[in-house]
Coordinates of C-alpha atoms in Angstrom, one line a residue:
X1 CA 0.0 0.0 0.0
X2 CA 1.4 3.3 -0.8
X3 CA 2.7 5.8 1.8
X4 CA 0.6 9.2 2.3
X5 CA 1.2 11.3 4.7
X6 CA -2.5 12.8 6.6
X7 CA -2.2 16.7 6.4
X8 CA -5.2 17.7 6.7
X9 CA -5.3 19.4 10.1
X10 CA -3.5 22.4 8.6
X11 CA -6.1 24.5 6.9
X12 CA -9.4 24.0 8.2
X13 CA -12.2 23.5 6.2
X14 CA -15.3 25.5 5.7
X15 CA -19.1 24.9 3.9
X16 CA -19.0 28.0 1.1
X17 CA -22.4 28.6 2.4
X18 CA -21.8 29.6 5.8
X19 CA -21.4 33.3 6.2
X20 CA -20.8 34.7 9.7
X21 CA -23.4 37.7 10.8
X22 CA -20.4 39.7 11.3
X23 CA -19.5 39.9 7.1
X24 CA -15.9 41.4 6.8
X25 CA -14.4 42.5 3.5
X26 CA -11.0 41.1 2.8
X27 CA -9.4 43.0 0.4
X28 CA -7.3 40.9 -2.5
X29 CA -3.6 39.9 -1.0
X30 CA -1.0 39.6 -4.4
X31 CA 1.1 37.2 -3.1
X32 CA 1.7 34.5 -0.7
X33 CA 5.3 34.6 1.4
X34 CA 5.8 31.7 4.3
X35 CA 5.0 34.1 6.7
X36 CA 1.1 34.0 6.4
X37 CA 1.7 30.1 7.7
X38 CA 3.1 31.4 10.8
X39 CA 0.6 30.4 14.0
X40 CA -0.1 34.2 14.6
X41 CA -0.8 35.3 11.1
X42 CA -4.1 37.0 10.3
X43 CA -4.1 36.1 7.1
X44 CA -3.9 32.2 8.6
X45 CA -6.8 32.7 10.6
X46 CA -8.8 33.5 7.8
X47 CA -7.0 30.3 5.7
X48 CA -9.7 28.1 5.1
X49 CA -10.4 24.7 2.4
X50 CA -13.6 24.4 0.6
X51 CA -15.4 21.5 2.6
X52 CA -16.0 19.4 -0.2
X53 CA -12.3 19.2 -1.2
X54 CA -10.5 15.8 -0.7
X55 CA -8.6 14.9 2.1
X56 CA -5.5 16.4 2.2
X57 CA -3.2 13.4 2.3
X58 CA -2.6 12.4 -1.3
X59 CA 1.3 13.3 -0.8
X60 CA 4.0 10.5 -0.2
X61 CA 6.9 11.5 2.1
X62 CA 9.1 12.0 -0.5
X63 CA 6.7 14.2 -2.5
X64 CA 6.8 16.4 0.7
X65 CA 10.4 16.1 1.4
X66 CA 11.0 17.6 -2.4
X67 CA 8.1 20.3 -2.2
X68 CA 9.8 22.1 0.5
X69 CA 13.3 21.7 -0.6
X70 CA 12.3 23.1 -3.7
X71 CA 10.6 25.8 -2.5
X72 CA 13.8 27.0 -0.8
X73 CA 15.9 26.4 -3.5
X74 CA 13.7 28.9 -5.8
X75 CA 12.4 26.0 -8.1
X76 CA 9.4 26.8 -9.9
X77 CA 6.3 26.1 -8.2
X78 CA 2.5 26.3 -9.4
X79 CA 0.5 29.6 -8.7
X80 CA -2.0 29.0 -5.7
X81 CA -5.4 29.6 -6.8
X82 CA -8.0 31.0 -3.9
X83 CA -11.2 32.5 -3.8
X84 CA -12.4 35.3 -1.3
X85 CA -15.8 34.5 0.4
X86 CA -17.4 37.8 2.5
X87 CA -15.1 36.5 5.8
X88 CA -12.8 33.9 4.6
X89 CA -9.9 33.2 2.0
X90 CA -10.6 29.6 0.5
X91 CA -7.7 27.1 -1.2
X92 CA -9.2 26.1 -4.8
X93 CA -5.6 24.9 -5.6
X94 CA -2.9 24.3 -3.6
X95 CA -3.7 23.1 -0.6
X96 CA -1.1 20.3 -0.4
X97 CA 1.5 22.9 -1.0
X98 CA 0.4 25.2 1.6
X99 CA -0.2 22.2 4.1
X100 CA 3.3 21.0 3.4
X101 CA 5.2 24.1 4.4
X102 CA 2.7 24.7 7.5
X103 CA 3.6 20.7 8.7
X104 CA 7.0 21.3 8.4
X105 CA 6.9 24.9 10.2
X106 CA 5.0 23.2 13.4
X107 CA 6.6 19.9 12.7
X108 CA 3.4 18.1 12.5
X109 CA 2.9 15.4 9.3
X110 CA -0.1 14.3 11.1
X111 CA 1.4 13.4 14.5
X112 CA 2.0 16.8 16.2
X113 CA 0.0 18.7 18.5
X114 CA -2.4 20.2 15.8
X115 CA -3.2 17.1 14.4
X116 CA -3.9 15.3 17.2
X117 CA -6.5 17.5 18.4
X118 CA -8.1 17.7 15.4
X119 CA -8.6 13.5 15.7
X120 CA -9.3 14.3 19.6
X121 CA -6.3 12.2 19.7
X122 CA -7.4 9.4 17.6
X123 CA -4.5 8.8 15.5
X124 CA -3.7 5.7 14.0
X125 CA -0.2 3.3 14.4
X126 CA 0.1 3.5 10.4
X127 CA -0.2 7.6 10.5
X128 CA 2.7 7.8 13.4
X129 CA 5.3 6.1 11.3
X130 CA 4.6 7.5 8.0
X131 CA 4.7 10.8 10.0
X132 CA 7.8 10.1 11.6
X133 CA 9.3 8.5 8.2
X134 CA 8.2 12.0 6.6
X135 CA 9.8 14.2 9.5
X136 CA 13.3 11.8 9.5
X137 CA 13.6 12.7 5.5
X138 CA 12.7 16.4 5.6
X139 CA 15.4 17.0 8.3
X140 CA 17.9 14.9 6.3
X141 CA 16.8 17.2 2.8
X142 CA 16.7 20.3 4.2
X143 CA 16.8 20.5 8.4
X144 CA 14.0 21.4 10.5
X145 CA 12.1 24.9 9.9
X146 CA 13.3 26.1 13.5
X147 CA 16.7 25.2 12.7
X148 CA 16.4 27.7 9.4
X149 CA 14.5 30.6 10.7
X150 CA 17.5 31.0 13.5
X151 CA 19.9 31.4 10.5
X152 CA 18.0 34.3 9.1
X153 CA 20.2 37.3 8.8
X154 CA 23.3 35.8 10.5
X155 CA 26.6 35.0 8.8
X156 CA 27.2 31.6 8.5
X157 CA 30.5 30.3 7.1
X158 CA 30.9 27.5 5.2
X159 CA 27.8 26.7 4.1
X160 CA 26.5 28.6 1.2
X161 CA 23.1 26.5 0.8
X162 CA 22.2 26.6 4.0
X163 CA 22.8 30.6 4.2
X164 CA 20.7 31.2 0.7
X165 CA 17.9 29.1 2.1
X166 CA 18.2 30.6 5.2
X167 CA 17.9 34.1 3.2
X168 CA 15.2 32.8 1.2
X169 CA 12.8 31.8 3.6
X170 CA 11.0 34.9 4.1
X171 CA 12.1 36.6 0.8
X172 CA 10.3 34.2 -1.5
X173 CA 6.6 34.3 -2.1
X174 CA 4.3 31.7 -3.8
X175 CA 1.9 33.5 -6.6
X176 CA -1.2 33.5 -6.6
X177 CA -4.2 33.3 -9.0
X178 CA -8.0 34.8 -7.7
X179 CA -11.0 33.4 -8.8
X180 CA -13.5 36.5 -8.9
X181 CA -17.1 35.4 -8.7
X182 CA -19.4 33.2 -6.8
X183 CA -19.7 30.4 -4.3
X184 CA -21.0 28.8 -7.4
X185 CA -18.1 29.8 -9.7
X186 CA -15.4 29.0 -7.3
X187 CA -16.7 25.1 -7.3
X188 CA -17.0 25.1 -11.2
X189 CA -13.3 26.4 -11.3
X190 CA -12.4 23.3 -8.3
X191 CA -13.6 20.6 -10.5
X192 CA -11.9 22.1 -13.8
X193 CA -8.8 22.4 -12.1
X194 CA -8.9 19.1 -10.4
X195 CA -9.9 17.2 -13.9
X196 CA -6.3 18.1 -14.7
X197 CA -2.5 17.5 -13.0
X198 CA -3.4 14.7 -10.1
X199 CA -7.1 13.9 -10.6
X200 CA -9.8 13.3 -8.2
X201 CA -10.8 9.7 -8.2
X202 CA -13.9 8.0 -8.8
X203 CA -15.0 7.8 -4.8
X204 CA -13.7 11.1 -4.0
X205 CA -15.6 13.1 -7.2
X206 CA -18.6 11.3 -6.0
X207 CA -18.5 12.4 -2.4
X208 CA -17.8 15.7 -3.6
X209 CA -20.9 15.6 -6.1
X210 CA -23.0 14.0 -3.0
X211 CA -21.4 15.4 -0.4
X212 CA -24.8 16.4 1.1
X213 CA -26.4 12.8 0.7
X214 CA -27.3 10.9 4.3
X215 CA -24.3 8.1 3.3
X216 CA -21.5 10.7 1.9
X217 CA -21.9 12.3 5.7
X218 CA -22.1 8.8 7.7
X219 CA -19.3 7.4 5.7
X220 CA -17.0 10.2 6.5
X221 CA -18.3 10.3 9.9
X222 CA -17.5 6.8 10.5
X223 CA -13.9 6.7 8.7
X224 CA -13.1 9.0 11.4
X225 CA -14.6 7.8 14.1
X226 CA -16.8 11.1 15.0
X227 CA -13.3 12.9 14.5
X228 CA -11.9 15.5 12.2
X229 CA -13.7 18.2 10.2
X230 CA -17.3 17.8 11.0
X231 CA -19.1 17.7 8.0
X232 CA -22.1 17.3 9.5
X233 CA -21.6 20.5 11.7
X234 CA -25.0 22.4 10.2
X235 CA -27.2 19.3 12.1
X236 CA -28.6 20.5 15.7
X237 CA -26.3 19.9 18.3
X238 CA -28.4 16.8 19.3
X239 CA -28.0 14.9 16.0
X240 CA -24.7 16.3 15.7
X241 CA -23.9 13.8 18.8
X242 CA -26.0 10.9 17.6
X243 CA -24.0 11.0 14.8
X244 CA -20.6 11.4 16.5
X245 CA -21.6 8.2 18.5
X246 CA -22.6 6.1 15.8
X247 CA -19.7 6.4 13.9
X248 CA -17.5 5.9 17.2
X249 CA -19.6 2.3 17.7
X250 CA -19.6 1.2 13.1
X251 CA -15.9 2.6 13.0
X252 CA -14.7 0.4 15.8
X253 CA -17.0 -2.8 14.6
X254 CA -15.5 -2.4 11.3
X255 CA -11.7 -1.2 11.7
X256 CA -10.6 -2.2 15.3
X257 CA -7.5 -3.2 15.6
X258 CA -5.6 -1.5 13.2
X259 CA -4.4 -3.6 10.1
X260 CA -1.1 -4.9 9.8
X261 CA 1.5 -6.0 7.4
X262 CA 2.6 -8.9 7.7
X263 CA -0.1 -10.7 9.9
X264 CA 1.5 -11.0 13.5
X265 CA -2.3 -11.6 14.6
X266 CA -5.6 -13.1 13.6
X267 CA -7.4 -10.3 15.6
X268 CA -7.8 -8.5 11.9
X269 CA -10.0 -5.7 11.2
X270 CA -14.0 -6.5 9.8
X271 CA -13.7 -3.9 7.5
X272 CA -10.0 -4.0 6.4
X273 CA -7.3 -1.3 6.7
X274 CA -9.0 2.7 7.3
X275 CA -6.5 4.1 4.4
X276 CA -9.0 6.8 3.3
X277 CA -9.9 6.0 -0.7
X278 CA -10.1 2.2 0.2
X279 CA -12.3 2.8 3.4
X280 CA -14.4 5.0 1.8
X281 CA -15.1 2.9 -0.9
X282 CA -16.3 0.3 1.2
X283 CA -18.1 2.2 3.7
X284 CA -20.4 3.4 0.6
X285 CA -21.3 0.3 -0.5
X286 CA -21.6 -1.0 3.4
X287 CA -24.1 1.8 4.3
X288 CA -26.0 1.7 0.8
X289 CA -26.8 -2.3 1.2
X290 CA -27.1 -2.6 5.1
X291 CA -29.2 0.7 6.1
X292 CA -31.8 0.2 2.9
X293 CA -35.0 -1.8 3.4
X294 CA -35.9 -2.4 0.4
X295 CA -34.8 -5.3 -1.6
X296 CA -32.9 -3.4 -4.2
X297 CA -30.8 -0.3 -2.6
X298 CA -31.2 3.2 -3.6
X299 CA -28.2 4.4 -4.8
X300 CA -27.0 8.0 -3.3
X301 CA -26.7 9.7 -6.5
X302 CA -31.3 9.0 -6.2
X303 CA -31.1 9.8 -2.3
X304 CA -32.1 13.5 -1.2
X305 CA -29.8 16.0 0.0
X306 CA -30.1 15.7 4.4
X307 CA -30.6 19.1 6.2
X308 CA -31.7 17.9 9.1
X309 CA -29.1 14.5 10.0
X310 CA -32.3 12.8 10.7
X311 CA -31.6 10.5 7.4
X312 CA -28.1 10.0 8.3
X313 CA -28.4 9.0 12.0
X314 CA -31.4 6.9 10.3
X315 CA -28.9 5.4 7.9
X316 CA -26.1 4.8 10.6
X317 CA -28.9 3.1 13.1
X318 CA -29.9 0.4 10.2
X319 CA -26.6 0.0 9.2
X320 CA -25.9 -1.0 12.9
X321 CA -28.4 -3.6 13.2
X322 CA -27.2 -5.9 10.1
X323 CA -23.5 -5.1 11.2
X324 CA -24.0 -6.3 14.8
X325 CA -25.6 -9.5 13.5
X326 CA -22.1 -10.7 12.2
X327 CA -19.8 -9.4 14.7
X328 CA -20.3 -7.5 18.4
X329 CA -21.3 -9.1 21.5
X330 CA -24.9 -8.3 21.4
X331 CA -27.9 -11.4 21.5
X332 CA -28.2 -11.5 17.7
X333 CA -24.6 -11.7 16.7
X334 CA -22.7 -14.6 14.7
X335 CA -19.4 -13.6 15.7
X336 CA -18.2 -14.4 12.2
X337 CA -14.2 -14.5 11.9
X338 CA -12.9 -12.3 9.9
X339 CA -10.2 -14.0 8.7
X340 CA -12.2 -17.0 8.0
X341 CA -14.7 -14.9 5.6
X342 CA -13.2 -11.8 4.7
X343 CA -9.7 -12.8 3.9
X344 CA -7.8 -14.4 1.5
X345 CA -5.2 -16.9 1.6
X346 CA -2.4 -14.5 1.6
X347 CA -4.2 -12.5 4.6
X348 CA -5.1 -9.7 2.5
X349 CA -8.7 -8.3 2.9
X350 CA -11.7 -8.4 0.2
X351 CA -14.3 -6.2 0.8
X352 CA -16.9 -8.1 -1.9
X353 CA -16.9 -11.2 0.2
X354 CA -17.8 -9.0 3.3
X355 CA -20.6 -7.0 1.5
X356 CA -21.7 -10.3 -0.1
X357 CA -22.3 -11.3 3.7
X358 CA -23.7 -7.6 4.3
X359 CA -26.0 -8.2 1.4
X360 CA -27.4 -11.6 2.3
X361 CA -27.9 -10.7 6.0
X362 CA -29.5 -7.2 5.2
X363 CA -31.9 -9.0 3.0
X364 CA -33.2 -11.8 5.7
X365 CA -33.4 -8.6 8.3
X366 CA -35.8 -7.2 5.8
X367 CA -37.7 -10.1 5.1
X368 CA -37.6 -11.5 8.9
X369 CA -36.2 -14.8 8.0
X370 CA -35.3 -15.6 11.1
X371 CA -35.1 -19.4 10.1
X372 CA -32.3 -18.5 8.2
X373 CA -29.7 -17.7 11.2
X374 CA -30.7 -20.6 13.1
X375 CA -30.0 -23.1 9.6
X376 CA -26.7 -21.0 9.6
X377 CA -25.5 -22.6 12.8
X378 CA -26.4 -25.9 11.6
X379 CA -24.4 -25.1 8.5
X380 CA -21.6 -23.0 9.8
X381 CA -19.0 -25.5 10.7
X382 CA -18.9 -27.1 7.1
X383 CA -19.1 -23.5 5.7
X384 CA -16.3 -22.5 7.4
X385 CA -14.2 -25.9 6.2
X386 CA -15.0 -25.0 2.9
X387 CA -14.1 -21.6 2.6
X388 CA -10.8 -22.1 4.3
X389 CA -9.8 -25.0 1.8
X390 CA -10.7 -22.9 -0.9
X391 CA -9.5 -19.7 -0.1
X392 CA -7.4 -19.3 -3.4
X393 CA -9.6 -20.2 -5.5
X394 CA -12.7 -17.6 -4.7
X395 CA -9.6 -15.3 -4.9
X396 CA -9.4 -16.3 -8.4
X397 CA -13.1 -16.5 -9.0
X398 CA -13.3 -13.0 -7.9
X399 CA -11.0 -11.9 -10.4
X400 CA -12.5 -13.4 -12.9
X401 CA -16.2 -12.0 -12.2
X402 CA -17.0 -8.1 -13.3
X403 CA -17.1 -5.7 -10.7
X404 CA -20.6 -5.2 -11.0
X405 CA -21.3 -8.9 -10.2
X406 CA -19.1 -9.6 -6.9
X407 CA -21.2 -8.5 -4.3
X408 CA -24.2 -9.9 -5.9
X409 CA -22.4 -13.6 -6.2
X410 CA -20.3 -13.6 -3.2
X411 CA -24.1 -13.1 -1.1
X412 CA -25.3 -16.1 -3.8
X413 CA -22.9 -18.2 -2.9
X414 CA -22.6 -18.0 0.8
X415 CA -26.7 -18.7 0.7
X416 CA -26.0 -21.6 -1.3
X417 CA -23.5 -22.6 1.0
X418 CA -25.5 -22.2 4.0
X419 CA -28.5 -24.2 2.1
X420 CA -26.5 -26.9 1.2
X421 CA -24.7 -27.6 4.3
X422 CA -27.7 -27.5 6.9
X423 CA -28.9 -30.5 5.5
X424 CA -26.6 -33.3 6.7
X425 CA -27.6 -35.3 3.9
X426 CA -26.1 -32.9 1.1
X427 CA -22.8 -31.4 3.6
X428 CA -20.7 -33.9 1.6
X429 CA -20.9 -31.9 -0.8
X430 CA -18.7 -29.1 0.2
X431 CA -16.0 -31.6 0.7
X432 CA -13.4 -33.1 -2.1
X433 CA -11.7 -31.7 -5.4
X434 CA -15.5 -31.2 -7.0
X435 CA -17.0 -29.0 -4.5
X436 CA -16.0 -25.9 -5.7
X437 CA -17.0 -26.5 -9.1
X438 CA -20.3 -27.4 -7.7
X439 CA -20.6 -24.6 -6.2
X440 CA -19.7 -22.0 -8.8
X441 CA -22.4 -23.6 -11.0
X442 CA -24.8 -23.4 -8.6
X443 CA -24.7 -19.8 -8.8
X444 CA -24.4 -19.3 -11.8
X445 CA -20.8 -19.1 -12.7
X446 CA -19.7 -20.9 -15.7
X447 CA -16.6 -22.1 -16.4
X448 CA -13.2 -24.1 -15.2
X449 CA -11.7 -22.3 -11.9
X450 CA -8.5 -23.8 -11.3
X451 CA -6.3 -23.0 -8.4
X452 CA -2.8 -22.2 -9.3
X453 CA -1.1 -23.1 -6.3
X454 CA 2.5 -21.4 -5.5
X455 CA 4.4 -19.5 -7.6
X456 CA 8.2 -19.0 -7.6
X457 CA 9.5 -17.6 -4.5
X458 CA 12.5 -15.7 -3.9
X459 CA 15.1 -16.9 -1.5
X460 CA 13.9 -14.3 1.1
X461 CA 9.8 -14.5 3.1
X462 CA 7.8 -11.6 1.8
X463 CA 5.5 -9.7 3.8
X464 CA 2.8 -11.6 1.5
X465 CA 4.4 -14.8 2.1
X466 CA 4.7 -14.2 5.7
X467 CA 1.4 -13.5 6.2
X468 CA 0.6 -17.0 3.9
X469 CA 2.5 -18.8 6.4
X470 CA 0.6 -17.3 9.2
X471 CA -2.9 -18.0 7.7
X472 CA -1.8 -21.9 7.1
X473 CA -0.4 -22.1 10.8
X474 CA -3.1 -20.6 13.3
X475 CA -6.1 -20.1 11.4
X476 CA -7.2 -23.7 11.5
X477 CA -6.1 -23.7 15.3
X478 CA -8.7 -21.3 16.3
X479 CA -10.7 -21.9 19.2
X480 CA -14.4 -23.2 18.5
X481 CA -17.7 -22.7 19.4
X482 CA -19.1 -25.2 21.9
X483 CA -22.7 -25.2 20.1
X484 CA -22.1 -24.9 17.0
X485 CA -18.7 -26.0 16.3
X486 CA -17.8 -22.5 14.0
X487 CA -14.5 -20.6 15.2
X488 CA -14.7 -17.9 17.5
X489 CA -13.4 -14.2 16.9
X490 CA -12.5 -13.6 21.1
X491 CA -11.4 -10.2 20.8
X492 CA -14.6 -9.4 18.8
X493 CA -17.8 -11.8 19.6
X494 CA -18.2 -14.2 22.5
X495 CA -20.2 -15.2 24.9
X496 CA -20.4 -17.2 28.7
X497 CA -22.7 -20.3 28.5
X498 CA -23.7 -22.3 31.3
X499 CA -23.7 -25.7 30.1
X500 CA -26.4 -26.7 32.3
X501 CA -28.5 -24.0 32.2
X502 CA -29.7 -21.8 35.5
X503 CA -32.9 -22.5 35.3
X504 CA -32.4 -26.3 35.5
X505 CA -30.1 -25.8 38.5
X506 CA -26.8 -24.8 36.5
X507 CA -24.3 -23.0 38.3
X508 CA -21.7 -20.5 37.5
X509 CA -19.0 -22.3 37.7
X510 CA -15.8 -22.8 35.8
X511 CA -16.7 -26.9 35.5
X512 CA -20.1 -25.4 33.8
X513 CA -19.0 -23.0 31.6
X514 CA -18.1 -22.4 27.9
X515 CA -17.4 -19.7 25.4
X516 CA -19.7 -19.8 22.9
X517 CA -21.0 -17.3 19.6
X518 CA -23.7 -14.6 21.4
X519 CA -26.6 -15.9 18.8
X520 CA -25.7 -19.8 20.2
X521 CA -26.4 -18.7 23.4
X522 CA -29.4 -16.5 23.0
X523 CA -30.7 -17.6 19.9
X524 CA -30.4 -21.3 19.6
X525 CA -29.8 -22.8 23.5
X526 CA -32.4 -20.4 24.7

């Protein structure tokens, strides 16, 4: 996965729309010297990003490390391009830039002070070391800001780079570009600008387009746990905290612990790693399929605009329920492995077979099949054999299937799975060479799969191979389920069972009791 470093805490964001009572008119500034990043500026205090602009974290370290070198080495760098609102001064273009030299004035690449209590301290292990990693190859390019700015105006002999950059520091302005116009110009002239040099992607231009949609504001809630800019900020105060506390609850279902590469653990995150464009992408499609009851979702392009939060806290609440069916400690949950269901057999996360599940569980909610659950626990331990054995090959399957199709087939085939093996009469089937070709027919899926196997290794372990190796070793060595003989996810889902229960005399002790899935207990035993 490829290194970005988080700046976004340097320039707060702003909705175009909000206007303070108090309407001040800035006049034009012509150019842009390092000094207006400087904590006490005025002209920082007014700094603000347009609230539907990405994330500003789409720089490596290295593209940091050269920004600000060349910047003090007089390269040529791009005009800025900003747009004065009646009280603020918003970044069209350039906001990386900007956020680069700020970082490296406070020393914060999304570690420091200001960026932690933008998160409210919520940082993740990932963020620390590409921060750190950032920070170690700034100071070996160029030294730290502090270091510079006590060089200005003294003689220092020796070193003539360090003296012009020292001299340049203040000296040397970015230009800038003003959009004149409206709110509405200013986004036109975003979107133009940002169709050339480093494009928006897919995900991102769609948030942007539906920024105002109930999922657009719940899935950026939830990547940051409640944290961050608060796009949500024009909801009363009391949806305002609804919404804060749901997506503290979905973001720690779906991405606590952190990911990590090379596996070290089989406690691995539901939802995979929280790296923005994947997260997003998934949290989309999560809260489209699991908070609709209807049998076909409404995509958000076809969803209103929410002025309220009602629909969003709505959207987050549904999205709950189906989620805390496969994994939480509450009555209803499955306690479904991750590892087991969502990954492959290299330890690398697929989000279509978790929306697959999503999908098939969001449609029994709606249809209140609750037959189905209990003929899953009859079923699960023969599901479970099956997808471990054939872990490569749905990875191939996948990849061979449109993207339009996976979610759809993945939720086909684990019904057909759970069909077939909670009759004991037909579980054979799942077992031997065939049963994967069975199955893909079954659903619809035409065609020879053949598994591969191992391809030439290099003399030294991989983190992919490592992670293989792990998944071989302790994945079939996970603990089980008393009742229903599935594995158990103990970080995540389990519950105490008296094995004679209380009301038949059953005591609570450690002779009669056993760690079971929460929907054995409550759903099946009771």
């Amino acid at each position: 996965m490829a290194q970005r470093v988080n700046l976004d805490a340097m320039i707060p964001r702003e909705d175009f729309a909000i206007m303070s009572e108090d309407v001040i008119e800035l006049e034009l500034i012509r150019d842009f010297p390092i000094s207006h990043l400087e904590s006490d500026s005025a002209v920082l205090k007014l700094l603000r990003k347009p609230d539907f602009q990405r994330e500003t974290n789409h720089w490596s370290p290295e593209q940091i490390a050269t920004f600000i070198t060349s910047f003090l080495d007089n390269e040529v760098i791009p005009s800025l391009i900003l747009w004065k609102s009646p009280n603020s001064i918003f970044v069209i273009d350039g906001g990386h830039r900007l956020s680069a030299l700020r970082a490296w004035m406070v020393d914060d690449y999304g570690d420091g002070s200001i960026s932690r209590d933008f998160y409210n301290g919520d940082i993740s292990n990932e963020q620390k070391k590409i921060a750190a990693r950032t920070r170690r190859l700034v100071e070996e390019k160029v030294g730290r800001y502090s270091t510079l700015k006590n060089h200005v105006g003294k003689k220092i002999n020796g070193d003539v780079t360090i003296a012009n950059r020292a001299s340049r520091l203040f000296t040397r302005p970015l230009n800038l570009q003003w959009i004149q116009g409206n709110a509405s110009v200013a986004e036109t002239s975003f979107f133009k600008i940002n169709s050339q040099g480093t494009p928006l992607d897919d995900i991102e231009e769609m948030l942007i387009k539906n920024r105002r949609k109930p999922f657009a504001v719940a899935a950026r809630a939830v990547l940051r746990s409640g944290n961050g800019h608060e796009y949500w900020s024009q909801f009363s105060n009391t949806n305002k905290t609804k919404i804060r506390s749901l997506a503290n609850e979905l973001h720690g279902l779906l991405f606590d612990p952190e990911s990590q590469i090379p596996l070290k653990t089989l406690d691995v995150p539901l939802g995979g790693s929280v790296s923005p464009v994947e997260a997003l992408a998934l949290l989309i499609d999560f809260l489209t399929i699991a908070s609709s009851r209807l049998v076909d979702p409404v995509s958000i392009e076809k969803c209103e605009n929410d002025n309220t939060g009602l629909e969003t806290i709505n959207s987050m609440k549904r999205s709950l329920e189906v989620l805390r069916r496969i994994t939480g400690n509450s009555p209803g949950s499955l306690g479904l492995h991750p590892a087991v269901y969502f990954y492959n057999e290299r330890g690398k996360y697929n989000r279509f077979l978790f929306l697959g599940m999503i999908l098939l569980v969001t449609q029994k909610i709606i249809c209140n099949d609750d037959v189905f659950f209990k003929k899953f626990v009859v079923a699960r331990m023969h599901v479970e054999h099956f997808l471990i054995t054939n872990k490569s090959i749905v990875t191939l399957l996948l990849q061979n299937m449109s993207k339009k199709q996976r979610i759809p087939r993945m939720a086909d085939m684990f019904e057909y799975l759970i069909q077939v093996a909670s009759s004991p009469a037909n579980a054979s089937e799942l077992s031997g060479k065939l049963a994967f070709s069975n199955v893909a027919s079954k659903i619809g899926l035409s065609g020879r799969v053949l598994d591969i196997g191992e391809s030439q290794a290099s003399a030294a372990f991989n983190d992919e191979t490592k992670s293989t190796i792990f998944i071989n070793t302790f994945l079939p060595n996970l603990p089980k389920c008393s009742v229903c003989q599935g594995y158990l996810d103990p970080s995540k889902s389990v519950s105490y069972d008296h094995k004679v229960r209380r009301r038949e005399g059953g005591r609570g002790s450690v002779s009669n009791g056993q760690i079971v899935h929460p929907y054995c207990n409550t759903g099946v035993k009771s």
